[in-house]
Short mmCIF file of C-alpha atoms and ligand atoms in Angstrom, two decimals:
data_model
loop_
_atom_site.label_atom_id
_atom_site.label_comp_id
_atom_site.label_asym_id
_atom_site.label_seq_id
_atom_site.Cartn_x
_atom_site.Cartn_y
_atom_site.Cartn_z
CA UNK A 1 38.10 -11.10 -7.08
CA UNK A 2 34.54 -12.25 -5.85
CA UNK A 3 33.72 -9.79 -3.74
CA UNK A 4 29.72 -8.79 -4.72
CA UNK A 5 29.50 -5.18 -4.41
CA UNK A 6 26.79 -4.81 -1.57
CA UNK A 7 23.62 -2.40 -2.73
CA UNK A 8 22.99 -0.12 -0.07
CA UNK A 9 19.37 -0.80 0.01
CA UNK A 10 20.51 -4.57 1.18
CA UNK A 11 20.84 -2.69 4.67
CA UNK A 12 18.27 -3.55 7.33
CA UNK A 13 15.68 -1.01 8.40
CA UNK A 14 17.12 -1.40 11.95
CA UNK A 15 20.71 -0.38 10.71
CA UNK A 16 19.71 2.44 8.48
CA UNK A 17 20.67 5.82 9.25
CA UNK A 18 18.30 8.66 8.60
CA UNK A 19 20.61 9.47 5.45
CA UNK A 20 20.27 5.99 4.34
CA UNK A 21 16.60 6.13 4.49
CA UNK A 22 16.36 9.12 2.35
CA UNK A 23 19.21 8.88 -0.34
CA UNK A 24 17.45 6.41 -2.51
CA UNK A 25 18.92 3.31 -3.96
CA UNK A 26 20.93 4.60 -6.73
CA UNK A 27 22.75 7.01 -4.79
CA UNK A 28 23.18 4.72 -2.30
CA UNK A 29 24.75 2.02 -4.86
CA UNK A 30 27.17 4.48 -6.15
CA UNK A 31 28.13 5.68 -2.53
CA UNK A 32 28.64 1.95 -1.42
CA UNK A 33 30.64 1.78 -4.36
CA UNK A 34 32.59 4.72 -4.22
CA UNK A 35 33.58 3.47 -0.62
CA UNK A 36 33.59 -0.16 -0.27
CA UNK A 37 37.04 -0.30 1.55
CA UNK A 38 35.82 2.14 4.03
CA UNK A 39 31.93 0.87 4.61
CA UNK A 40 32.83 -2.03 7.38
CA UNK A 41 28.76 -1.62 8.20
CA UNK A 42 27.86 -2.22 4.72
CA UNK A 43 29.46 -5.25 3.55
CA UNK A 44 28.51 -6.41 7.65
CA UNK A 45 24.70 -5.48 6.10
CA UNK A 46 25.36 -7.54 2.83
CA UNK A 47 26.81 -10.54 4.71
CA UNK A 48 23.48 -10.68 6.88
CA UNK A 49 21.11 -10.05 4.02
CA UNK A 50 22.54 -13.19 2.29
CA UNK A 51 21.10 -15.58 4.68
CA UNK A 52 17.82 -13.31 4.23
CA UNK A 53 14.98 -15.51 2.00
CA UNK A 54 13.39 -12.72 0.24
CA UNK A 55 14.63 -9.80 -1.63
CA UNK A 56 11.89 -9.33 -3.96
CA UNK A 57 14.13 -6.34 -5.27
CA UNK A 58 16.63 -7.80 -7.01
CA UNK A 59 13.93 -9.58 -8.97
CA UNK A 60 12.71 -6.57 -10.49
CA UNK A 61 13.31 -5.96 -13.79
CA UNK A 62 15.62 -3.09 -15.09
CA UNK A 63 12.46 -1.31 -16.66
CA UNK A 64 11.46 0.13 -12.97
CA UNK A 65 13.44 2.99 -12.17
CA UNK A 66 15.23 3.62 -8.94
CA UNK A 67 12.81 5.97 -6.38
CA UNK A 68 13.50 9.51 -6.12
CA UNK A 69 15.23 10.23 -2.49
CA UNK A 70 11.82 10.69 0.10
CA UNK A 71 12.31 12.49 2.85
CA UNK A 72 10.15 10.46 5.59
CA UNK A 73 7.24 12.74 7.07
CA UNK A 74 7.69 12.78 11.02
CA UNK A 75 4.10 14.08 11.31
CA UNK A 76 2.75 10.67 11.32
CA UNK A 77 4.27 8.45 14.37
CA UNK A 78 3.43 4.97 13.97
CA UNK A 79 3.93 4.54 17.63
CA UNK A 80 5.57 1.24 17.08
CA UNK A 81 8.48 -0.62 14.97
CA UNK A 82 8.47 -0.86 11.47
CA UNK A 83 7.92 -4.63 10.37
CA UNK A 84 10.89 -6.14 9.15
CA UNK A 85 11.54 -5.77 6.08
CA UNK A 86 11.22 -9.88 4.86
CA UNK A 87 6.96 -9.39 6.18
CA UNK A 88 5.41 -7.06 3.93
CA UNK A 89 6.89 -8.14 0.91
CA UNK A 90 5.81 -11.94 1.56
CA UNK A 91 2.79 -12.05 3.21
CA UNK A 92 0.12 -10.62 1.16
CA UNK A 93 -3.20 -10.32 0.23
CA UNK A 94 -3.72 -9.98 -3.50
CA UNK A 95 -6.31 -12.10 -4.87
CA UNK A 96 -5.69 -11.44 -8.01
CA UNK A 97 -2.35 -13.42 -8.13
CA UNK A 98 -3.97 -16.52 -5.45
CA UNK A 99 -5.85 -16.63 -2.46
CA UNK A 100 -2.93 -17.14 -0.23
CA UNK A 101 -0.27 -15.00 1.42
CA UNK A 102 2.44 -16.55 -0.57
CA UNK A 103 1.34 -14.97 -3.63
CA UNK A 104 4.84 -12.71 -4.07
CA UNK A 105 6.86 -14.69 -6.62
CA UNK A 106 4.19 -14.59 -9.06
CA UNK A 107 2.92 -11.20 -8.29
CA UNK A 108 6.63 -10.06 -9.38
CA UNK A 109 6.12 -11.73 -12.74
CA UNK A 110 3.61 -8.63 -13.41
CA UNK A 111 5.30 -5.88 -15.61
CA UNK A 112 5.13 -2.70 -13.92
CA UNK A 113 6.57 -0.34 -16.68
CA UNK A 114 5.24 1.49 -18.70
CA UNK A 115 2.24 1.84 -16.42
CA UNK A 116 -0.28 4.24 -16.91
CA UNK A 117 -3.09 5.78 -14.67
CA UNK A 118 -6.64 7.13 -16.08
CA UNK A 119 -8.21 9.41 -14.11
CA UNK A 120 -11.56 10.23 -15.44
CA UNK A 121 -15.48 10.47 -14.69
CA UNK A 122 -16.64 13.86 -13.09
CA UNK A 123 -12.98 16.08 -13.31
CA UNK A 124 -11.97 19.25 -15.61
CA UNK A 125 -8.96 17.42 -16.33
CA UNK A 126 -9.03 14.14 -17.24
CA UNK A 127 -6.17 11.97 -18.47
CA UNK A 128 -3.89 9.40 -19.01
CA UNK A 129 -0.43 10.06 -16.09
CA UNK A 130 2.46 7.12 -16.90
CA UNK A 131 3.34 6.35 -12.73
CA UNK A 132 6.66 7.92 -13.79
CA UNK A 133 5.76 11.27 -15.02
CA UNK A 134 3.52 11.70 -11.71
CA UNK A 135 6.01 11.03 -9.79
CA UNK A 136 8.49 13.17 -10.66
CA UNK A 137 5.47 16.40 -10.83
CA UNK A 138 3.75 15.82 -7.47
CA UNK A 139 7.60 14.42 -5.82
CA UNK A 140 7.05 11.17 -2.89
CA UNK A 141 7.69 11.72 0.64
CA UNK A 142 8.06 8.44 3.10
CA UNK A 143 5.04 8.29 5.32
CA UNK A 144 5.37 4.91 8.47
CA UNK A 145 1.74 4.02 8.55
CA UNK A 146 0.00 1.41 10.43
CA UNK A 147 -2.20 -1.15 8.28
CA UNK A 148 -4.50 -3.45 9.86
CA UNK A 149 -6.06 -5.99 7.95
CA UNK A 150 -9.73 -7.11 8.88
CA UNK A 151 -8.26 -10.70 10.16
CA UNK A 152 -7.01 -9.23 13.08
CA UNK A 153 -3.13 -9.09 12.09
CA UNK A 154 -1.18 -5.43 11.18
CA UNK A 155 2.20 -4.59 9.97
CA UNK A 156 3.75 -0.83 10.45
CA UNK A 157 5.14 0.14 6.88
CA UNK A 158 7.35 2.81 5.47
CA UNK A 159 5.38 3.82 2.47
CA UNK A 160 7.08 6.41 -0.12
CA UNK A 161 4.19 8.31 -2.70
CA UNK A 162 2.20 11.11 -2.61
CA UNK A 163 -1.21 12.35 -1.08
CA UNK A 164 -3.80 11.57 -2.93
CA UNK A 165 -5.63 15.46 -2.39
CA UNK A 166 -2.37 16.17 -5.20
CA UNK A 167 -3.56 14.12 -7.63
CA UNK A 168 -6.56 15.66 -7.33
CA UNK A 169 -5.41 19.22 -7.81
CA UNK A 170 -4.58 18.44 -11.16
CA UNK A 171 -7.52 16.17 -12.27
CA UNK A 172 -9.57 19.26 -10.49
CA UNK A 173 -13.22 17.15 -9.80
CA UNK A 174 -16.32 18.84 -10.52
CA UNK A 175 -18.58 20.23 -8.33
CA UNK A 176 -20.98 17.06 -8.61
CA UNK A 177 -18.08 14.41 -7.94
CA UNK A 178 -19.21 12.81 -4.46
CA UNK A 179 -16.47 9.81 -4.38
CA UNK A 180 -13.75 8.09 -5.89
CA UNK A 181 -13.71 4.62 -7.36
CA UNK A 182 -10.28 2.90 -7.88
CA UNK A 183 -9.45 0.24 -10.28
CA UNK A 184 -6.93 -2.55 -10.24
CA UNK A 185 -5.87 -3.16 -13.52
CA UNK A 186 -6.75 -6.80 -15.13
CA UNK A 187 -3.75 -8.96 -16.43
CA UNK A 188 -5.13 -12.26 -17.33
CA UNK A 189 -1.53 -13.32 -18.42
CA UNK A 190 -0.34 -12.82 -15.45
CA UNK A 191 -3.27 -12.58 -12.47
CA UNK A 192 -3.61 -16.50 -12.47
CA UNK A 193 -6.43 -15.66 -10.12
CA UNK A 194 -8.72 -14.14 -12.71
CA UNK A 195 -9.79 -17.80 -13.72
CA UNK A 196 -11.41 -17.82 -10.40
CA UNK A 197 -14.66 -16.63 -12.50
CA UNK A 198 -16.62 -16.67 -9.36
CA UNK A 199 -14.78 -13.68 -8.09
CA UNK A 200 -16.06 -10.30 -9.15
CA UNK A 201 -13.47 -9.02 -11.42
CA UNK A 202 -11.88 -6.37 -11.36
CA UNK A 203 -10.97 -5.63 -7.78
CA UNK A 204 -13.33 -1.76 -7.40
CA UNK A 205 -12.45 0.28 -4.33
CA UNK A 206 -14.04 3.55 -3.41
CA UNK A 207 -14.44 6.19 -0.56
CA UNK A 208 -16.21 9.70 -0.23
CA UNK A 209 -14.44 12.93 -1.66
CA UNK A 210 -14.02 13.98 1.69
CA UNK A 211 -11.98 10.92 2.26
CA UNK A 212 -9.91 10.82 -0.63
CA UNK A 213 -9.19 14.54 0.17
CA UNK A 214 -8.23 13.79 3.60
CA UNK A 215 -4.56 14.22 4.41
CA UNK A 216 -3.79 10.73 5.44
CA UNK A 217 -4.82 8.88 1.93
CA UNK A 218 -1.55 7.97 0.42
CA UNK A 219 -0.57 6.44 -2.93
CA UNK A 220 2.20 4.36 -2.28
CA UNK A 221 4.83 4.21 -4.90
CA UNK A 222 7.59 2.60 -2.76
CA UNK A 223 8.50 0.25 -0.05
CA UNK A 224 11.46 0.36 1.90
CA UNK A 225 12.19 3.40 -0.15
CA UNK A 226 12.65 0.94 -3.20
CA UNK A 227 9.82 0.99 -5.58
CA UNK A 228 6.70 -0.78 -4.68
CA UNK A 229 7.24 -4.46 -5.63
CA UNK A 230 3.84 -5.99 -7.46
CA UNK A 231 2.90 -8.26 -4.73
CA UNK A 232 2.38 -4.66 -2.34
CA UNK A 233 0.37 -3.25 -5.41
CA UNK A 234 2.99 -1.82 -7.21
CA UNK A 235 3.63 0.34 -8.99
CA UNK A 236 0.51 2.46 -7.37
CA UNK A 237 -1.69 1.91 -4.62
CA UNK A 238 -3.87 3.76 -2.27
CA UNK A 239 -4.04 3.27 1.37
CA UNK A 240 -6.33 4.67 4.25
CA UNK A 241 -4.51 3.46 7.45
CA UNK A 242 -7.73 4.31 9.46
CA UNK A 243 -9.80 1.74 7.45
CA UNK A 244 -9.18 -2.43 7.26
CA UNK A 245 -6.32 -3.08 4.88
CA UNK A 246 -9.13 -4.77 1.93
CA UNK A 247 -10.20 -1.14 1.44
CA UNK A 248 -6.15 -0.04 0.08
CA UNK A 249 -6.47 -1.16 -3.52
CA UNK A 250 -3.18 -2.73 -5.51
CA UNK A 251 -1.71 -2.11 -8.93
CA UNK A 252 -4.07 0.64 -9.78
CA UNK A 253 -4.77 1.51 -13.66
CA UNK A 254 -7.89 3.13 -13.27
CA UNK A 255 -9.25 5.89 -10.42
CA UNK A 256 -12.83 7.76 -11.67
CA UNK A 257 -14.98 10.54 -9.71
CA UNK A 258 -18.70 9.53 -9.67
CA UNK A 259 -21.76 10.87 -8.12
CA UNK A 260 -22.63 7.32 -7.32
CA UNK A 261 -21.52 5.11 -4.47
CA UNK A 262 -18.97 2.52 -5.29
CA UNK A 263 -20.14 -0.76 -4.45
CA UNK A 264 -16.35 -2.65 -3.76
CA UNK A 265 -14.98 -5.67 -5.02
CA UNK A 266 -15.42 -7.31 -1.13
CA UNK A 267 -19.09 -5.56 -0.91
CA UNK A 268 -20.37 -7.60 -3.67
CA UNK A 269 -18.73 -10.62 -2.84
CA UNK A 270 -20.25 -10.10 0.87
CA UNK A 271 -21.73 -6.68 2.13
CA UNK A 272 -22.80 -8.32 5.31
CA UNK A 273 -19.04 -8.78 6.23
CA UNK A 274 -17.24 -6.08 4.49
CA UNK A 275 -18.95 -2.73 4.07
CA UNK A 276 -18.46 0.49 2.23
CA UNK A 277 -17.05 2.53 5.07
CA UNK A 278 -14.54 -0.31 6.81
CA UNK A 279 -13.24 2.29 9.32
CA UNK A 280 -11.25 0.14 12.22
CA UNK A 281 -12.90 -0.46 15.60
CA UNK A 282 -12.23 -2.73 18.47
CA UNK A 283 -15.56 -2.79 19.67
CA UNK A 284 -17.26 -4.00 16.17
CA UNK A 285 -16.52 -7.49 15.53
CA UNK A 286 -16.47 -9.19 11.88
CA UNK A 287 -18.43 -12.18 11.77
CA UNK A 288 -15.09 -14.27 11.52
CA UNK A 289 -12.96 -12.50 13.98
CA UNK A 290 -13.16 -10.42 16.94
CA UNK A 291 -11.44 -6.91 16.14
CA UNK A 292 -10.63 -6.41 19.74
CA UNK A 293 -6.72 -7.16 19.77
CA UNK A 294 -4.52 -7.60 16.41
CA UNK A 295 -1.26 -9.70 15.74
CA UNK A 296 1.37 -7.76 14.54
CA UNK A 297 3.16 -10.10 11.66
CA UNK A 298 7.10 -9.98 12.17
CA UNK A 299 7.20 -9.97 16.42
CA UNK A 300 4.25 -11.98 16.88
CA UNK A 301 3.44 -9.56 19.37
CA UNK A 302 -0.64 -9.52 20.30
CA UNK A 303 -1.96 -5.51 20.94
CA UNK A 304 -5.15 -3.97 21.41
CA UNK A 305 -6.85 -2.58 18.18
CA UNK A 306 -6.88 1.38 18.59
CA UNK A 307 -10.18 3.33 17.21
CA UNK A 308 -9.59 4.35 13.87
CA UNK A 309 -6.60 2.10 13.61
CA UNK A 310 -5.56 5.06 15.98
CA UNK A 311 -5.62 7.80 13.42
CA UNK A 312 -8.86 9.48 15.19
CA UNK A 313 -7.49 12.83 15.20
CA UNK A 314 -7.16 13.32 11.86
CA UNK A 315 -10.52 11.29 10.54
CA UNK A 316 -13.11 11.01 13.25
CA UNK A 317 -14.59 14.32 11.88
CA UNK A 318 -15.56 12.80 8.94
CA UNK A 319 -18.40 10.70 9.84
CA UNK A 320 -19.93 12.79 12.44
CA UNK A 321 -23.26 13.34 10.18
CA UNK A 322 -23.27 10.04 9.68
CA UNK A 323 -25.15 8.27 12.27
CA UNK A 324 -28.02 6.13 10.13
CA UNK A 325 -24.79 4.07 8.43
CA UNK A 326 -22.90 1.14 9.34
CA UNK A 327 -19.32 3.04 9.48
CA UNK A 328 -17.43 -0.17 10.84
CA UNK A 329 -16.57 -3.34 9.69
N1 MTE B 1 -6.45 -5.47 -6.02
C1 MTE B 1 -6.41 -5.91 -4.76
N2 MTE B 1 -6.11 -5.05 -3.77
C2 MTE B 1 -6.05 -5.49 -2.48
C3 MTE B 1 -6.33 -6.85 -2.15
C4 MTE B 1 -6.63 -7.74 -3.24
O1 MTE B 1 -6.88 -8.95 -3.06
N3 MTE B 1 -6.65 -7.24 -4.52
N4 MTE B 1 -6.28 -7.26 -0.84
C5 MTE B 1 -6.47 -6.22 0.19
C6 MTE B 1 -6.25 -6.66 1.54
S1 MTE B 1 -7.40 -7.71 2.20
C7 MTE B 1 -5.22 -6.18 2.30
S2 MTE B 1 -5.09 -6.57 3.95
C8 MTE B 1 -4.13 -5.36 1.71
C9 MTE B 1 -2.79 -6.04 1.93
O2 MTE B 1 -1.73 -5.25 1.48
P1 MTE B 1 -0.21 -5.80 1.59
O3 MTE B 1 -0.17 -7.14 0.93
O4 MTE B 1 0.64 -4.78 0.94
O5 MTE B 1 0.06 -5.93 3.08
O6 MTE B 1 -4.31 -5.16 0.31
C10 MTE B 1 -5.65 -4.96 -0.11
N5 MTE B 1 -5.71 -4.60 -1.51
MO1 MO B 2 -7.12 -7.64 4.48
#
């Protein structure tokens, strides 16, 4: 018989149940399994994901294990509904694969396993994690954050990983460690945009201690509650939903403590238009686009850009000393 056995992760955001969005994919297969004749919503879920163009899943290879179950975090309240699913995983910005949004089908020719993580510079810990092992000591929960890229478009995302202040409980920086640089790993065999010599290579993010410490900096391992497909950064990232998306850096091999200010990846290219601190604000426009209002990718939908991409109450406190720099933009 020809009946394809529907995965349960196949099942729209919209029709998820609360279960659904915390079992995990593996546990979900074997449940769909267990009870295809019974699941009328299910195969009704396959039969409308078929006509769906991307599934960016089912192209990964066997190598990345299924995401632990995440129980989503209810503390943070996007305010607004979650992109559809189809958005995020095909419109990107990853310049390493292209300097277009349609980058995903060769960001998914990346390997993502084995992948492993250096954490080094100013720490009593340092070491080599594999994205596996870290996952399964720290545990992922599911966090829906806003991101807001600096050309005036945002997406709300369900993001599964772990705060980044629990990575740094085990690294354990040293007194003199004032901020964080992250490092997107180089693959020249697959990045087709690293011939674009003129770019400076690799992509370097960085924020203050304070920041990286802050609850709300996340290291996305997942998507969807699947695992975190290449073209989103996987199979690590880091994200600060109160800052413009550019600051969030993909695929990351490499994160280092420094006394010194990381200068990023957009910084050098042009400081004038993308600076160190990046923090959203309607009232500061970029050169090339007003921040005032931002399209939201999936419903088209125009909104007004909130302060701190609306995350104020948990990060306005950490630039209040800081009134000589250029915290926006
Ligand atoms: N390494 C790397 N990280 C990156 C980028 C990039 O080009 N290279 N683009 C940034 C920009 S501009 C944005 S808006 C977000 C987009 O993340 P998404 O594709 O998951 O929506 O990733 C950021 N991280
Ligand atoms: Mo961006």
């Amino acid at each position: 018989m020809l009946i394809k056995r529907p995965r349960g992760w196949e099942i729209p955001e919209s029709q998820a149940t609360p279960e659904q969005a915390v079992l995990g994919r593996r546990a979900l297969m074997a449940a769909a399994g267990a009870g295809a004749m019974l699941a009328p919503t299910v195969a009704k879920a396959q039969f409308w994901r078929r006509s769906e163009p991307a599934d960016p899943w089912t192209r990964l290879p066997a190598t990345v294990p299924d995401l632990p179950p995440a129980m989503r975090n209810t503390r943070y309240q996007p305010g607004r509904d979650i992109t559809p699913e189809r958005d995020p995983v095909t419109f990107n910005n990853f310049y390493e694969f292209g300097s277009d949004k349609g980058i995903w089908t060769t960001a998914l020719k990346m390997p993502t396993r084995p992948w492993t993580i250096k954490v080094d510079g100013m720490v009593e810990n340092p070491g080599e994690f594999d994205v596996d092992d870290i996952i399964r000591r720290i545990g992922i929960e599911e966090r829906v954050y806003r991101l807001r890229c600096v050309e005036a478009w945002g997406m709300t995302v369900p993001w599964s990983g772990f705060q980044l202040s629990k990575l740094l409980d085990i690294v354990k920086p040293q007194g003199s460690a004032k901020f964080v640089r992250f490092e997107t790993a180089s693959k020249p065999e697959v990045m087709t945009g690293l011939r674009q010599s003129w770019y400076p290579w690799p992509h370097i993010e960085g924020c203050t201690i304070e920041e990286a410490g802050n609850e709300l900096t996340f290291m996305p391992v997942g998507l969807f509650g699947k695992p975190l497909p290449p073209q989103n950064g996987g199979p690590f990232r880091v994200v600060f939903p109160w800052k413009y998306g550019f600051k969030s850096g993909k695929s990351i091999a490499r994160i280092t403590l420094t006394d010194q200010r990381p200068v990023s990846f957009w910084e050098t290219l042009q400081a004038s238009e993308y600076g160190f601190w990046a923090n959203v604000n309607p009232e500061v426009p970029h050169p090339r686009w007003s921040q005032a209002t931002e399209r939201l990718i999936g419903s088209n939908e125009r909104v007004p850009t909130r302060m701190f991409n609306g995350y104020g109450e948990f990060v306005a406190g950490l630039y209040t000393n800081l009134q000589g720099e250029r915290l926006y933009a």
